[in-house]
Tab-separated table of C-alpha atoms and ligand atoms in Angstrom:
chain	number	residue	atom	x	y	z
A	1	MET	CA	-11.222	37.499	0.923
A	2	THR	CA	-14.798	36.593	-0.031
A	3	VAL	CA	-16.268	33.788	2.011
A	4	ALA	CA	-18.029	30.653	0.749
A	5	GLU	CA	-21.202	28.911	1.942
A	6	PHE	CA	-19.773	25.465	1.247
A	7	VAL	CA	-16.103	24.554	1.729
A	8	VAL	CA	-14.552	21.237	0.764
A	9	VAL	CA	-11.297	20.339	2.506
A	10	ALA	CA	-9.195	17.546	1.006
A	11	ASN	CA	-5.480	16.791	0.997
A	12	ARG	CA	-5.225	17.485	-2.725
A	13	LEU	CA	-6.729	20.280	-4.792
A	14	PRO	CA	-8.841	18.857	-7.650
A	15	VAL	CA	-6.495	20.241	-10.324
A	16	ASP	CA	-3.345	19.179	-12.170
A	17	ARG	CA	-0.664	21.531	-13.399
A	18	VAL	CA	-0.325	20.997	-17.147
A	19	HIS	CA	1.242	22.841	-20.087
A	20	GLY	CA	-1.099	24.875	-22.277
A	21	PRO	CA	-0.882	25.231	-26.075
A	22	ASP	CA	1.891	27.854	-25.867
A	23	GLY	CA	3.884	25.925	-23.282
A	24	GLU	CA	2.562	28.043	-20.394
A	25	GLU	CA	1.586	26.320	-17.145
A	26	ILE	CA	-2.157	26.070	-16.535
A	27	TRP	CA	-4.364	24.269	-14.024
A	28	ARG	CA	-6.748	21.642	-15.369
A	29	THR	CA	-9.513	20.130	-13.258
A	30	SER	CA	-8.550	16.518	-12.563
A	31	PRO	CA	-11.111	13.991	-13.731
A	32	GLY	CA	-11.593	12.445	-10.254
A	33	GLY	CA	-15.040	11.387	-9.128
A	34	LEU	CA	-15.039	13.607	-6.069
A	35	VAL	CA	-14.814	16.827	-8.099
A	36	ALA	CA	-17.486	15.568	-10.473
A	37	ALA	CA	-19.775	14.813	-7.530
A	38	LEU	CA	-19.201	18.093	-5.770
A	39	GLU	CA	-19.006	20.471	-8.713
A	40	PRO	CA	-22.788	20.947	-9.023
A	41	VAL	CA	-23.060	21.573	-5.280
A	42	MET	CA	-20.100	23.938	-5.302
A	43	HIS	CA	-21.559	25.996	-8.131
A	44	SER	CA	-25.103	26.103	-6.772
A	45	VAL	CA	-24.176	27.311	-3.300
A	46	ASP	CA	-20.988	29.286	-3.880
A	47	GLY	CA	-18.304	26.823	-2.879
A	48	ALA	CA	-14.560	26.741	-2.361
A	49	TRP	CA	-12.028	23.909	-2.146
A	50	VAL	CA	-9.106	23.911	0.305
A	51	GLY	CA	-6.217	21.569	-0.585
A	52	TRP	CA	-2.527	21.030	-1.303
A	53	PRO	CA	-1.409	21.746	-4.887
A	54	GLY	CA	0.712	18.564	-4.894
A	55	GLN	CA	4.235	20.049	-4.901
A	56	ALA	CA	6.470	20.993	-1.985
A	57	ASP	CA	7.130	24.652	-1.203
A	58	LEU	CA	4.540	25.986	-3.608
A	59	GLU	CA	3.013	29.116	-2.064
A	60	LEU	CA	0.004	30.217	-4.096
A	61	GLU	CA	-2.741	32.759	-3.604
A	62	PRO	CA	-6.343	31.507	-3.927
A	63	PHE	CA	-7.265	31.142	-7.613
A	64	GLU	CA	-10.026	29.903	-9.913
A	65	ALA	CA	-9.830	26.958	-12.297
A	66	GLY	CA	-12.681	25.435	-14.265
A	67	GLY	CA	-15.111	27.676	-12.415
A	68	LEU	CA	-13.981	26.362	-9.010
A	69	ARG	CA	-12.630	28.586	-6.260
A	70	LEU	CA	-9.427	26.971	-5.002
A	71	ILE	CA	-7.592	27.767	-1.776
A	72	PRO	CA	-4.094	26.260	-1.795
A	73	VAL	CA	-2.390	25.070	1.398
A	74	ALA	CA	1.416	25.025	1.109
A	75	LEU	CA	3.548	22.178	2.475
A	76	SER	CA	7.317	22.424	2.940
A	77	GLU	CA	9.586	19.608	1.730
A	78	GLU	CA	9.918	18.423	5.337
A	79	GLU	CA	6.132	18.418	5.801
A	80	VAL	CA	5.678	16.393	2.621
A	81	GLU	CA	8.048	13.832	4.140
A	82	GLU	CA	6.631	13.824	7.665
A	83	TYR	CA	2.938	14.557	7.220
A	84	TYR	CA	2.121	13.139	3.741
A	85	GLU	CA	4.657	10.351	3.115
A	86	GLY	CA	5.184	9.716	6.810
A	87	PHE	CA	2.128	9.909	9.075
A	88	ALA	CA	-0.576	9.745	6.389
A	89	ASN	CA	0.963	7.111	4.139
A	90	ASP	CA	3.351	5.152	6.350
A	91	THR	CA	1.399	5.214	9.646
A	92	ILE	CA	-2.338	5.629	9.069
A	93	TRP	CA	-2.575	4.027	5.598
A	94	PRO	CA	-0.987	0.668	6.570
A	95	LEU	CA	-2.647	0.613	10.022
A	96	TYR	CA	-6.121	1.243	8.574
A	97	HIS	CA	-5.549	-1.384	5.866
A	98	ASP	CA	-5.129	-4.136	8.455
A	99	VAL	CA	-1.328	-3.769	8.757
A	100	ILE	CA	-0.649	-5.444	5.388
A	101	ALA	CA	2.598	-3.451	5.644
A	102	PRO	CA	3.968	-2.572	9.105
A	103	PRO	CA	2.912	0.930	10.224
A	104	GLN	CA	5.721	3.195	11.413
A	105	TYR	CA	5.074	5.207	14.559
A	106	HIS	CA	7.206	8.350	14.860
A	107	ARG	CA	6.493	11.223	17.206
A	108	GLU	CA	7.909	13.837	14.765
A	109	TRP	CA	5.511	12.599	12.078
A	110	TRP	CA	2.588	12.980	14.437
A	111	GLU	CA	3.674	16.532	15.278
A	112	ALA	CA	3.859	17.371	11.562
A	113	TYR	CA	0.376	15.844	11.102
A	114	VAL	CA	-1.048	18.072	13.862
A	115	THR	CA	0.661	21.179	12.432
A	116	VAL	CA	-0.520	20.542	8.877
A	117	ASN	CA	-4.062	19.604	9.958
A	118	ARG	CA	-4.188	22.921	11.827
A	119	ARG	CA	-3.127	24.790	8.688
A	120	PHE	CA	-5.940	23.166	6.687
A	121	ALA	CA	-8.437	23.892	9.476
A	122	GLU	CA	-7.411	27.563	9.649
A	123	ALA	CA	-7.727	27.915	5.879
A	124	ALA	CA	-11.220	26.365	5.987
A	125	ALA	CA	-12.280	28.439	8.998
A	126	SER	CA	-11.357	31.684	7.292
A	127	ALA	CA	-12.976	30.657	3.989
A	128	VAL	CA	-16.405	29.647	5.297
A	129	ALA	CA	-19.366	32.016	5.636
A	130	GLN	CA	-21.292	32.491	8.883
A	131	GLY	CA	-23.461	29.392	9.441
A	132	GLY	CA	-21.946	27.691	6.353
A	133	THR	CA	-20.839	24.112	5.785
A	134	VAL	CA	-17.389	22.498	5.769
A	135	TRP	CA	-16.933	19.015	4.308
A	136	VAL	CA	-13.596	17.389	5.219
A	137	HIS	CA	-12.259	14.380	3.285
A	138	ASP	CA	-10.143	11.425	4.238
A	139	TYR	CA	-7.504	10.051	6.540
A	140	GLN	CA	-4.910	12.774	5.906
A	141	LEU	CA	-7.153	15.269	7.742
A	142	GLN	CA	-8.738	13.438	10.671
A	143	LEU	CA	-8.028	16.240	13.157
A	144	VAL	CA	-9.535	18.973	10.995
A	145	PRO	CA	-13.194	18.553	12.105
A	146	GLU	CA	-12.385	19.238	15.779
A	147	MET	CA	-10.028	22.104	14.866
A	148	VAL	CA	-12.608	23.794	12.618
A	149	ARG	CA	-15.258	23.442	15.329
A	150	ALA	CA	-12.997	25.143	17.872
A	151	LEU	CA	-12.379	28.050	15.481
A	152	ARG	CA	-15.901	28.271	14.040
A	153	PRO	CA	-18.629	26.794	16.276
A	154	ASP	CA	-21.273	28.310	13.979
A	155	VAL	CA	-20.584	26.014	10.994
A	156	THR	CA	-21.879	22.530	10.166
A	157	ILE	CA	-19.076	20.013	9.658
A	158	GLY	CA	-19.100	16.784	7.670
A	159	TYR	CA	-16.264	14.275	7.360
A	160	PHE	CA	-16.030	11.410	4.876
A	161	HIS	CA	-13.515	8.600	5.362
A	162	HIS	CA	-12.586	7.096	1.981
A	163	ILE	CA	-10.489	4.202	3.314
A	164	PRO	CA	-11.308	1.389	5.785
A	165	PHE	CA	-11.501	1.961	9.522
A	166	PRO	CA	-9.746	-0.896	11.362
A	167	ALA	CA	-11.023	-3.231	14.069
A	168	HIS	CA	-10.272	-2.077	17.596
A	169	GLY	CA	-7.519	-4.655	18.179
A	170	LEU	CA	-5.503	-2.970	15.428
A	171	TYR	CA	-6.644	0.602	15.964
A	172	ALA	CA	-5.488	0.365	19.576
A	173	GLN	CA	-1.856	0.241	18.344
A	174	LEU	CA	-1.990	3.912	17.380
A	175	PRO	CA	-0.163	5.915	20.058
A	176	TRP	CA	-2.465	8.885	19.303
A	177	ARG	CA	-5.685	6.845	19.108
A	178	ASP	CA	-7.750	9.039	21.466
A	179	GLN	CA	-6.679	12.304	19.826
A	180	VAL	CA	-7.689	10.981	16.398
A	181	LEU	CA	-11.128	9.879	17.641
A	182	ARG	CA	-11.689	13.302	19.214
A	183	GLY	CA	-10.543	14.945	15.993
A	184	LEU	CA	-13.151	13.052	13.960
A	185	LEU	CA	-15.905	13.634	16.517
A	186	GLY	CA	-15.630	17.352	15.815
A	187	ALA	CA	-17.857	16.612	12.793
A	188	ASP	CA	-21.679	16.520	12.894
A	189	VAL	CA	-21.788	13.640	10.419
A	190	ILE	CA	-18.986	11.095	9.875
A	191	GLY	CA	-19.378	8.991	6.742
A	192	PHE	CA	-17.722	5.624	6.129
A	193	GLN	CA	-17.689	3.294	3.116
A	194	ARG	CA	-19.045	0.144	4.800
A	195	THR	CA	-21.299	-0.567	7.739
A	196	GLN	CA	-18.362	-2.518	9.169
A	197	ASP	CA	-16.118	0.582	9.143
A	198	ALA	CA	-18.765	2.619	10.966
A	199	SER	CA	-19.245	-0.053	13.607
A	200	TYR	CA	-15.480	-0.395	14.197
A	201	PHE	CA	-15.311	3.375	14.660
A	202	LEU	CA	-18.289	3.396	17.041
A	203	ALA	CA	-16.782	0.522	19.026
A	204	ALA	CA	-13.491	2.447	19.349
A	205	VAL	CA	-15.381	5.560	20.525
A	206	ARG	CA	-17.306	3.548	23.129
A	207	ARG	CA	-14.289	1.670	24.417
A	208	ARG	CA	-11.713	4.434	24.403
A	209	LEU	CA	-13.695	7.600	25.142
A	210	ARG	CA	-16.637	5.961	26.965
A	211	HIS	CA	-19.135	8.152	25.096
A	212	GLU	CA	-22.683	6.902	24.868
A	213	VAL	CA	-23.392	5.228	21.504
A	214	LYS	CA	-26.959	4.413	20.410
A	215	GLY	CA	-27.339	2.945	16.939
A	216	SER	CA	-25.383	5.289	14.666
A	217	ASN	CA	-25.443	8.208	17.131
A	218	VAL	CA	-22.703	9.235	19.529
A	219	THR	CA	-23.452	11.605	22.396
A	220	VAL	CA	-20.433	13.825	22.852
A	221	PRO	CA	-20.233	15.702	26.164
A	222	GLU	CA	-19.437	19.403	25.800
A	223	GLU	CA	-18.787	22.122	28.378
A	224	ASP	CA	-22.334	23.451	28.046
A	225	GLY	CA	-24.314	20.294	27.280
A	226	THR	CA	-24.024	17.499	24.755
A	227	ARG	CA	-23.792	17.166	21.010
A	228	THR	CA	-24.949	14.299	18.792
A	229	VAL	CA	-22.693	12.967	16.064
A	230	LEU	CA	-24.013	10.637	13.358
A	231	ALA	CA	-21.526	7.968	12.150
A	232	LYS	CA	-22.727	5.658	9.393
A	233	ALA	CA	-22.025	4.154	5.989
A	234	PHE	CA	-22.467	6.190	2.792
A	235	PRO	CA	-20.824	3.993	0.129
A	236	ILE	CA	-19.169	6.171	-2.510
A	237	SER	CA	-19.563	5.608	-6.231
A	238	ILE	CA	-18.516	6.968	-9.623
A	239	ASP	CA	-19.909	9.498	-12.036
A	240	THR	CA	-21.255	6.895	-14.469
A	241	VAL	CA	-22.136	9.307	-17.311
A	242	PRO	CA	-18.643	9.846	-18.809
A	243	TYR	CA	-17.920	6.097	-18.635
A	244	ILE	CA	-21.126	5.172	-20.436
A	245	GLU	CA	-20.602	7.903	-23.026
A	246	LEU	CA	-16.992	6.966	-23.707
A	247	ALA	CA	-17.915	3.286	-23.983
A	248	ALA	CA	-20.468	4.155	-26.692
A	249	ARG	CA	-17.987	6.143	-28.803
A	250	PRO	CA	-16.920	4.397	-32.039
A	251	ASP	CA	-13.317	5.652	-31.755
A	252	ILE	CA	-12.995	4.184	-28.235
A	253	GLN	CA	-14.458	0.880	-29.432
A	254	ALA	CA	-11.991	0.909	-32.337
A	255	ARG	CA	-9.189	1.531	-29.863
A	256	ALA	CA	-10.368	-1.490	-27.816
A	257	ALA	CA	-10.168	-3.657	-30.957
A	258	GLU	CA	-6.722	-2.238	-31.690
A	259	ILE	CA	-5.552	-3.151	-28.163
A	260	ARG	CA	-6.738	-6.758	-28.678
A	261	GLU	CA	-5.014	-6.850	-32.039
A	262	SER	CA	-1.734	-5.544	-30.646
A	263	LEU	CA	-1.798	-8.287	-27.990
A	264	GLY	CA	-2.032	-10.919	-30.742
A	265	ASN	CA	-5.837	-11.333	-30.583
A	266	PRO	CA	-5.903	-13.691	-27.601
A	267	LYS	CA	-9.180	-15.498	-26.896
A	268	LYS	CA	-9.355	-13.902	-23.457
A	269	ILE	CA	-7.859	-10.757	-21.967
A	270	LEU	CA	-7.602	-10.443	-18.192
A	271	LEU	CA	-7.128	-6.956	-16.776
A	272	GLY	CA	-5.899	-5.432	-13.514
A	273	VAL	CA	-5.943	-1.643	-12.947
A	274	ASP	CA	-4.578	-0.253	-9.699
A	275	ARG	CA	-2.346	2.338	-8.133
A	276	LEU	CA	0.840	0.428	-7.382
A	277	ASP	CA	-0.080	-0.192	-3.745
A	278	TYR	CA	0.415	-3.178	-1.427
A	279	THR	CA	-3.263	-3.085	-0.462
A	280	LYS	CA	-4.324	-4.019	-4.005
A	281	GLY	CA	-3.209	-7.679	-3.973
A	282	ILE	CA	-1.287	-7.334	-7.250
A	283	ARG	CA	1.329	-9.893	-6.151
A	284	HIS	CA	-1.351	-12.438	-5.200
A	285	ARG	CA	-3.054	-11.956	-8.563
A	286	ILE	CA	0.195	-12.454	-10.494
A	287	LYS	CA	1.063	-15.506	-8.417
A	288	ALA	CA	-2.287	-17.198	-9.104
A	289	TYR	CA	-2.103	-16.386	-12.808
A	290	ALA	CA	1.540	-17.527	-13.063
A	291	GLU	CA	0.653	-20.883	-11.487
A	292	LEU	CA	-2.188	-21.375	-13.985
A	293	VAL	CA	0.235	-20.666	-16.836
A	294	ALA	CA	2.965	-22.896	-15.343
A	295	GLN	CA	0.517	-25.770	-14.907
A	296	GLY	CA	-0.618	-25.434	-18.504
A	297	THR	CA	-4.209	-24.666	-17.423
A	298	LEU	CA	-3.869	-21.336	-19.245
A	299	ASN	CA	-1.826	-20.950	-22.404
A	300	VAL	CA	-0.250	-17.625	-23.365
A	301	GLU	CA	-1.346	-18.169	-26.974
A	302	ASP	CA	-4.962	-17.983	-25.747
A	303	VAL	CA	-4.857	-15.676	-22.738
A	304	THR	CA	-3.047	-12.423	-21.922
A	305	PHE	CA	-3.080	-10.596	-18.623
A	306	VAL	CA	-2.720	-6.798	-18.782
A	307	GLN	CA	-1.721	-5.126	-15.522
A	308	VAL	CA	-1.794	-1.338	-15.319
A	309	ALA	CA	-0.080	-0.228	-12.102
A	310	SER	CA	-0.001	3.555	-11.904
A	311	PRO	CA	2.941	5.055	-10.010
A	312	SER	CA	2.096	6.067	-6.440
A	313	ARG	CA	3.888	7.334	-3.296
A	314	GLU	CA	7.189	6.425	-4.855
A	315	ARG	CA	9.391	7.673	-2.026
A	316	VAL	CA	7.747	5.527	0.688
A	317	ASP	CA	9.878	2.408	1.409
A	318	SER	CA	7.086	-0.173	1.313
A	319	TYR	CA	6.062	1.073	-2.162
A	320	VAL	CA	9.653	0.899	-3.439
A	321	GLN	CA	9.911	-2.669	-2.166
A	322	LEU	CA	6.564	-3.706	-3.646
A	323	ARG	CA	7.534	-2.379	-7.061
A	324	ASP	CA	10.719	-4.454	-7.012
A	325	GLU	CA	8.779	-7.595	-6.050
A	326	ILE	CA	6.146	-7.116	-8.743
A	327	GLU	CA	8.668	-6.347	-11.444
A	328	LEU	CA	10.731	-9.395	-10.510
A	329	SER	CA	7.728	-11.709	-10.786
A	330	VAL	CA	6.527	-10.129	-14.063
A	331	GLY	CA	10.015	-10.500	-15.568
A	332	ARG	CA	10.249	-14.143	-14.470
A	333	LEU	CA	6.819	-15.052	-15.791
A	334	ASN	CA	7.386	-13.415	-19.167
A	335	GLY	CA	10.917	-14.788	-19.434
A	336	ASP	CA	9.665	-18.331	-18.889
A	337	TYR	CA	6.482	-18.288	-20.975
A	338	ASP	CA	6.398	-15.514	-23.588
A	339	THR	CA	6.479	-16.465	-27.235
A	340	MET	CA	7.546	-14.146	-30.054
A	341	GLY	CA	3.920	-13.282	-30.783
A	342	HIS	CA	2.308	-13.507	-27.339
A	343	THR	CA	3.020	-12.272	-23.850
A	344	ALA	CA	1.917	-13.816	-20.558
A	345	ILE	CA	1.587	-10.463	-18.836
A	346	ARG	CA	1.757	-6.968	-20.260
A	347	TYR	CA	2.775	-4.765	-17.352
A	348	LEU	CA	2.442	-0.977	-17.570
A	349	HIS	CA	3.820	1.147	-14.732
A	350	GLN	CA	2.049	4.223	-16.083
A	351	GLY	CA	-1.092	6.276	-15.668
A	352	PHE	CA	-3.432	6.681	-18.650
A	353	PRO	CA	-6.146	9.154	-19.593
A	354	ARG	CA	-9.731	8.063	-19.050
A	355	GLU	CA	-10.312	7.413	-22.795
A	356	GLU	CA	-7.575	4.788	-22.841
A	357	MET	CA	-8.839	3.226	-19.605
A	358	VAL	CA	-12.314	2.818	-21.057
A	359	ALA	CA	-10.842	1.215	-24.209
A	360	LEU	CA	-8.969	-1.205	-21.934
A	361	TYR	CA	-12.141	-2.002	-19.978
A	362	LEU	CA	-13.926	-2.726	-23.264
A	363	ALA	CA	-11.071	-4.960	-24.411
A	364	ALA	CA	-11.046	-6.965	-21.157
A	365	ASP	CA	-13.065	-10.177	-20.831
A	366	VAL	CA	-12.208	-10.494	-17.151
A	367	MET	CA	-11.499	-7.727	-14.634
A	368	LEU	CA	-9.426	-8.783	-11.626
A	369	VAL	CA	-9.939	-6.773	-8.430
A	370	THR	CA	-8.096	-8.739	-5.751
A	371	ALA	CA	-7.410	-6.114	-3.073
A	372	LEU	CA	-6.378	-7.416	0.349
A	373	ARG	CA	-8.211	-4.436	1.835
A	374	ASP	CA	-9.841	-1.510	0.032
A	375	GLY	CA	-12.229	1.180	1.264
A	376	MET	CA	-14.424	0.882	-1.840
A	377	ASN	CA	-12.535	0.184	-5.121
A	378	LEU	CA	-13.949	2.378	-7.841
A	379	VAL	CA	-12.184	0.491	-10.654
A	380	ALA	CA	-14.685	-2.343	-10.149
A	381	LYS	CA	-17.554	0.129	-10.616
A	382	GLU	CA	-15.898	1.776	-13.636
A	383	TYR	CA	-15.517	-1.594	-15.385
A	384	VAL	CA	-19.164	-2.447	-14.763
A	385	ALA	CA	-20.378	0.967	-15.988
A	386	THR	CA	-18.577	0.569	-19.336
A	387	ARG	CA	-19.974	-2.914	-20.104
A	388	ARG	CA	-22.956	-1.761	-22.152
A	389	ASP	CA	-23.256	-5.122	-23.902
A	390	ASN	CA	-23.629	-6.854	-20.526
A	391	ARG	CA	-20.624	-9.062	-21.226
A	392	GLY	CA	-17.430	-9.481	-19.218
A	393	VAL	CA	-16.779	-10.884	-15.756
A	394	LEU	CA	-15.773	-9.072	-12.585
A	395	VAL	CA	-13.663	-11.046	-10.108
A	396	LEU	CA	-13.942	-9.124	-6.841
A	397	SER	CA	-12.206	-9.462	-3.498
A	398	GLU	CA	-14.515	-9.766	-0.516
A	399	PHE	CA	-12.209	-7.327	1.315
A	400	THR	CA	-13.332	-4.339	-0.758
A	401	GLY	CA	-16.187	-1.998	0.094
A	402	ALA	CA	-17.558	-2.692	-3.396
A	403	ALA	CA	-18.157	-6.335	-2.412
A	404	ASP	CA	-21.061	-5.221	-0.164
A	405	GLU	CA	-22.901	-3.911	-3.212
A	406	LEU	CA	-21.633	-5.888	-6.198
A	407	ARG	CA	-23.051	-9.209	-5.104
A	408	GLN	CA	-23.135	-10.810	-8.579
A	409	ALA	CA	-19.368	-10.583	-9.075
A	410	VAL	CA	-17.241	-13.724	-8.734
A	411	ARG	CA	-16.130	-13.270	-5.123
A	412	VAL	CA	-12.644	-14.193	-3.933
A	413	ASN	CA	-10.484	-14.281	-0.854
A	414	PRO	CA	-7.191	-13.159	-2.454
A	415	HIS	CA	-5.118	-14.770	0.310
A	416	ASP	CA	-6.394	-18.152	-0.874
A	417	ILE	CA	-4.283	-18.694	-4.007
A	418	GLU	CA	-6.108	-21.924	-4.954
A	419	GLY	CA	-9.461	-20.129	-4.561
A	420	LEU	CA	-8.139	-17.241	-6.641
A	421	LYS	CA	-7.044	-19.653	-9.395
A	422	ASP	CA	-10.498	-21.260	-9.352
A	423	ALA	CA	-12.157	-17.834	-9.555
A	424	ILE	CA	-9.976	-16.850	-12.539
A	425	MET	CA	-10.913	-20.097	-14.308
A	426	THR	CA	-14.607	-19.642	-13.495
A	427	ALA	CA	-14.401	-16.181	-15.046
A	428	VAL	CA	-12.432	-17.305	-18.121
A	429	GLN	CA	-14.866	-20.158	-18.789
A	430	MET	CA	-18.128	-18.411	-17.873
A	431	PRO	CA	-20.830	-18.922	-20.513
A	432	SER	CA	-22.109	-15.800	-22.176
A	433	ALA	CA	-25.642	-16.140	-20.772
A	434	GLU	CA	-24.357	-16.224	-17.208
A	435	GLN	CA	-22.084	-13.248	-17.884
A	436	GLY	CA	-25.164	-11.363	-19.094
A	437	ARG	CA	-27.268	-12.315	-16.092
A	438	ARG	CA	-24.623	-11.173	-13.637
A	439	MET	CA	-23.525	-8.052	-15.506
A	440	ARG	CA	-27.092	-6.769	-15.885
A	441	ALA	CA	-27.595	-6.914	-12.120
A	442	LEU	CA	-24.208	-5.317	-11.447
A	443	ARG	CA	-24.898	-2.479	-13.880
A	444	LYS	CA	-28.302	-1.818	-12.371
A	445	ARG	CA	-26.716	-1.360	-8.975
A	446	VAL	CA	-23.871	0.897	-10.189
A	447	LEU	CA	-26.078	3.056	-12.409
A	448	GLU	CA	-28.662	3.560	-9.672
A	449	HIS	CA	-26.154	4.259	-6.911
A	450	ASP	CA	-23.865	6.712	-8.640
A	451	VAL	CA	-21.743	9.439	-7.119
A	452	ASN	CA	-24.613	11.944	-7.203
A	453	ALA	CA	-26.748	9.608	-5.112
A	454	TRP	CA	-23.803	9.343	-2.703
A	455	SER	CA	-23.236	13.089	-2.295
A	456	SER	CA	-26.979	13.798	-2.028
A	457	SER	CA	-27.469	11.284	0.750
A	458	PHE	CA	-24.447	12.547	2.700
A	459	LEU	CA	-25.441	16.178	2.284
A	460	SER	CA	-29.030	15.552	3.319
A	461	ALA	CA	-27.791	13.843	6.499
A	462	LEU	CA	-25.624	16.907	7.060
A	463	ARG	CA	-28.572	19.268	6.529
A	464	ALA	CA	-30.608	17.282	9.043
A	465	ALA	CA	-27.745	17.645	11.535
A	466	GLN	CA	-27.699	21.379	10.909
A	467	ASN	CA	-31.336	21.712	11.877
A	468	LYS	CA	-30.998	19.773	15.096
A	469	PRO	CA	-30.751	21.974	18.185
A	470	THR	CA	-27.889	21.225	20.617
A	471	SER	CA	-29.086	20.082	24.010
A	472	SER	CA	-27.795	21.768	27.111
A	473	SER	CA	-27.572	20.237	30.541
B	501	LIG	C1	-6.744	6.888	-2.039
B	501	LIG	C2	-7.082	7.861	-0.931
B	501	LIG	C3	-7.108	9.294	-1.449
B	501	LIG	C4	-5.835	9.596	-2.201
B	501	LIG	C5	-5.621	8.578	-3.326
B	501	LIG	C6	-4.320	8.806	-4.109
B	501	LIG	O1	-7.805	6.767	-2.918
B	501	LIG	O2	-8.298	7.520	-0.316
B	501	LIG	O3	-7.263	10.195	-0.371
B	501	LIG	O4	-5.858	10.898	-2.713
B	501	LIG	O5	-5.591	7.288	-2.752
B	501	LIG	O6	-3.213	8.853	-3.269
B	501	LIG	P1	-2.260	10.126	-3.166
B	501	LIG	O7	-1.341	9.789	-2.031
B	501	LIG	O8	-1.556	10.201	-4.484
B	501	LIG	O9	-3.105	11.335	-2.913
């Protein structure tokens, strides 16, 4: 097998299996921001991407799609249950999102996590060229940096953590807390979304492993000396170009008008767009809105709330339960308040192509991002990028990474239902001039700090790490 200078390792490959014009199965590059950000780098330096093709028991040879070299890692049905649905999404995910749902600790899940992380690490280690670079992504693969280092001490290793890192009081619950920290410290550079995430991680390293921490640098003792690891915030962003271009297209604008029309031309449209996940605060948002409707503060003839909740992790119990709760409250609200021509809430448990999402963003007067905890929240940035006329209001939870940057949003604590109701009313009633003032500042920030700025700053930190000699004692 030919080797690559630059290897990305992520749980999922950046492709979807779709049907071609003659019904044959083909791989299409998924429109995610990460691929968009890394594609130029991958092409310029001869890159490869290691990841799971998204289905159990699918054994595939390395292949190319959209000019990308892809190296599939197979997972058995049992590994999907224990590593992906279990340890990644029912242990780490809830624990790292401040235990909004109770994390499950199972020793068999941990063993599956170690086994699968090793498989990813071996695939990366055999794909990377001498002295090359490996960039590992996200909480599913926290042990991979240390495993790659053991197999290939010659390569430079980066790790980026897309979700929050919890405060020590919570992190300490994890039965395998020290192993996970050591796994991450295999990297030369560890990137987090917020400064807070980086400092929680550094505090855990200091307290649990007793390594020396100075500023953003950790000194890791090795057999033959020490190694310095940089751990700091590199807030991720979106590829703004396709959003701006789509928002300028007459057919997308016509589709936005058609959406408004089909909702009965309400004066205001509120919008929520999330994966159906308990971290997103969808229940809190519906509760606040339902109270405003019940009180008569909002009238369904004037206002409609559109909630897109794309299906996610549907076999994990807490997701099954959340879906039932949301659908019960949507059904109740609509049953009580819908009229023949107007609906209180239009709920869509579906995913949509990017064109339709941009039309929805253009149709929405108010965007509601009320996550209880969120690493970044790219939906908030997507909404802002599409608002070329500088109109529209973003209501943004202070518990998102985006809140550190998007200071001119209407900020909310989603646990405070009265505060959330006030924020919704502030947004609904905001004068156009104030919308413009805020949106201009928000757009400036998002357009300047796009995903290319993010990947460049991470990769330059990684290059600096590469040039630093290791000290020996
Ligand atoms: C979050 C995580 C990603 C993950 C995505 C979708 O954004 O940070 O790593 O890929 O959710 O979740 P899924 O379980 O479908 O991959």
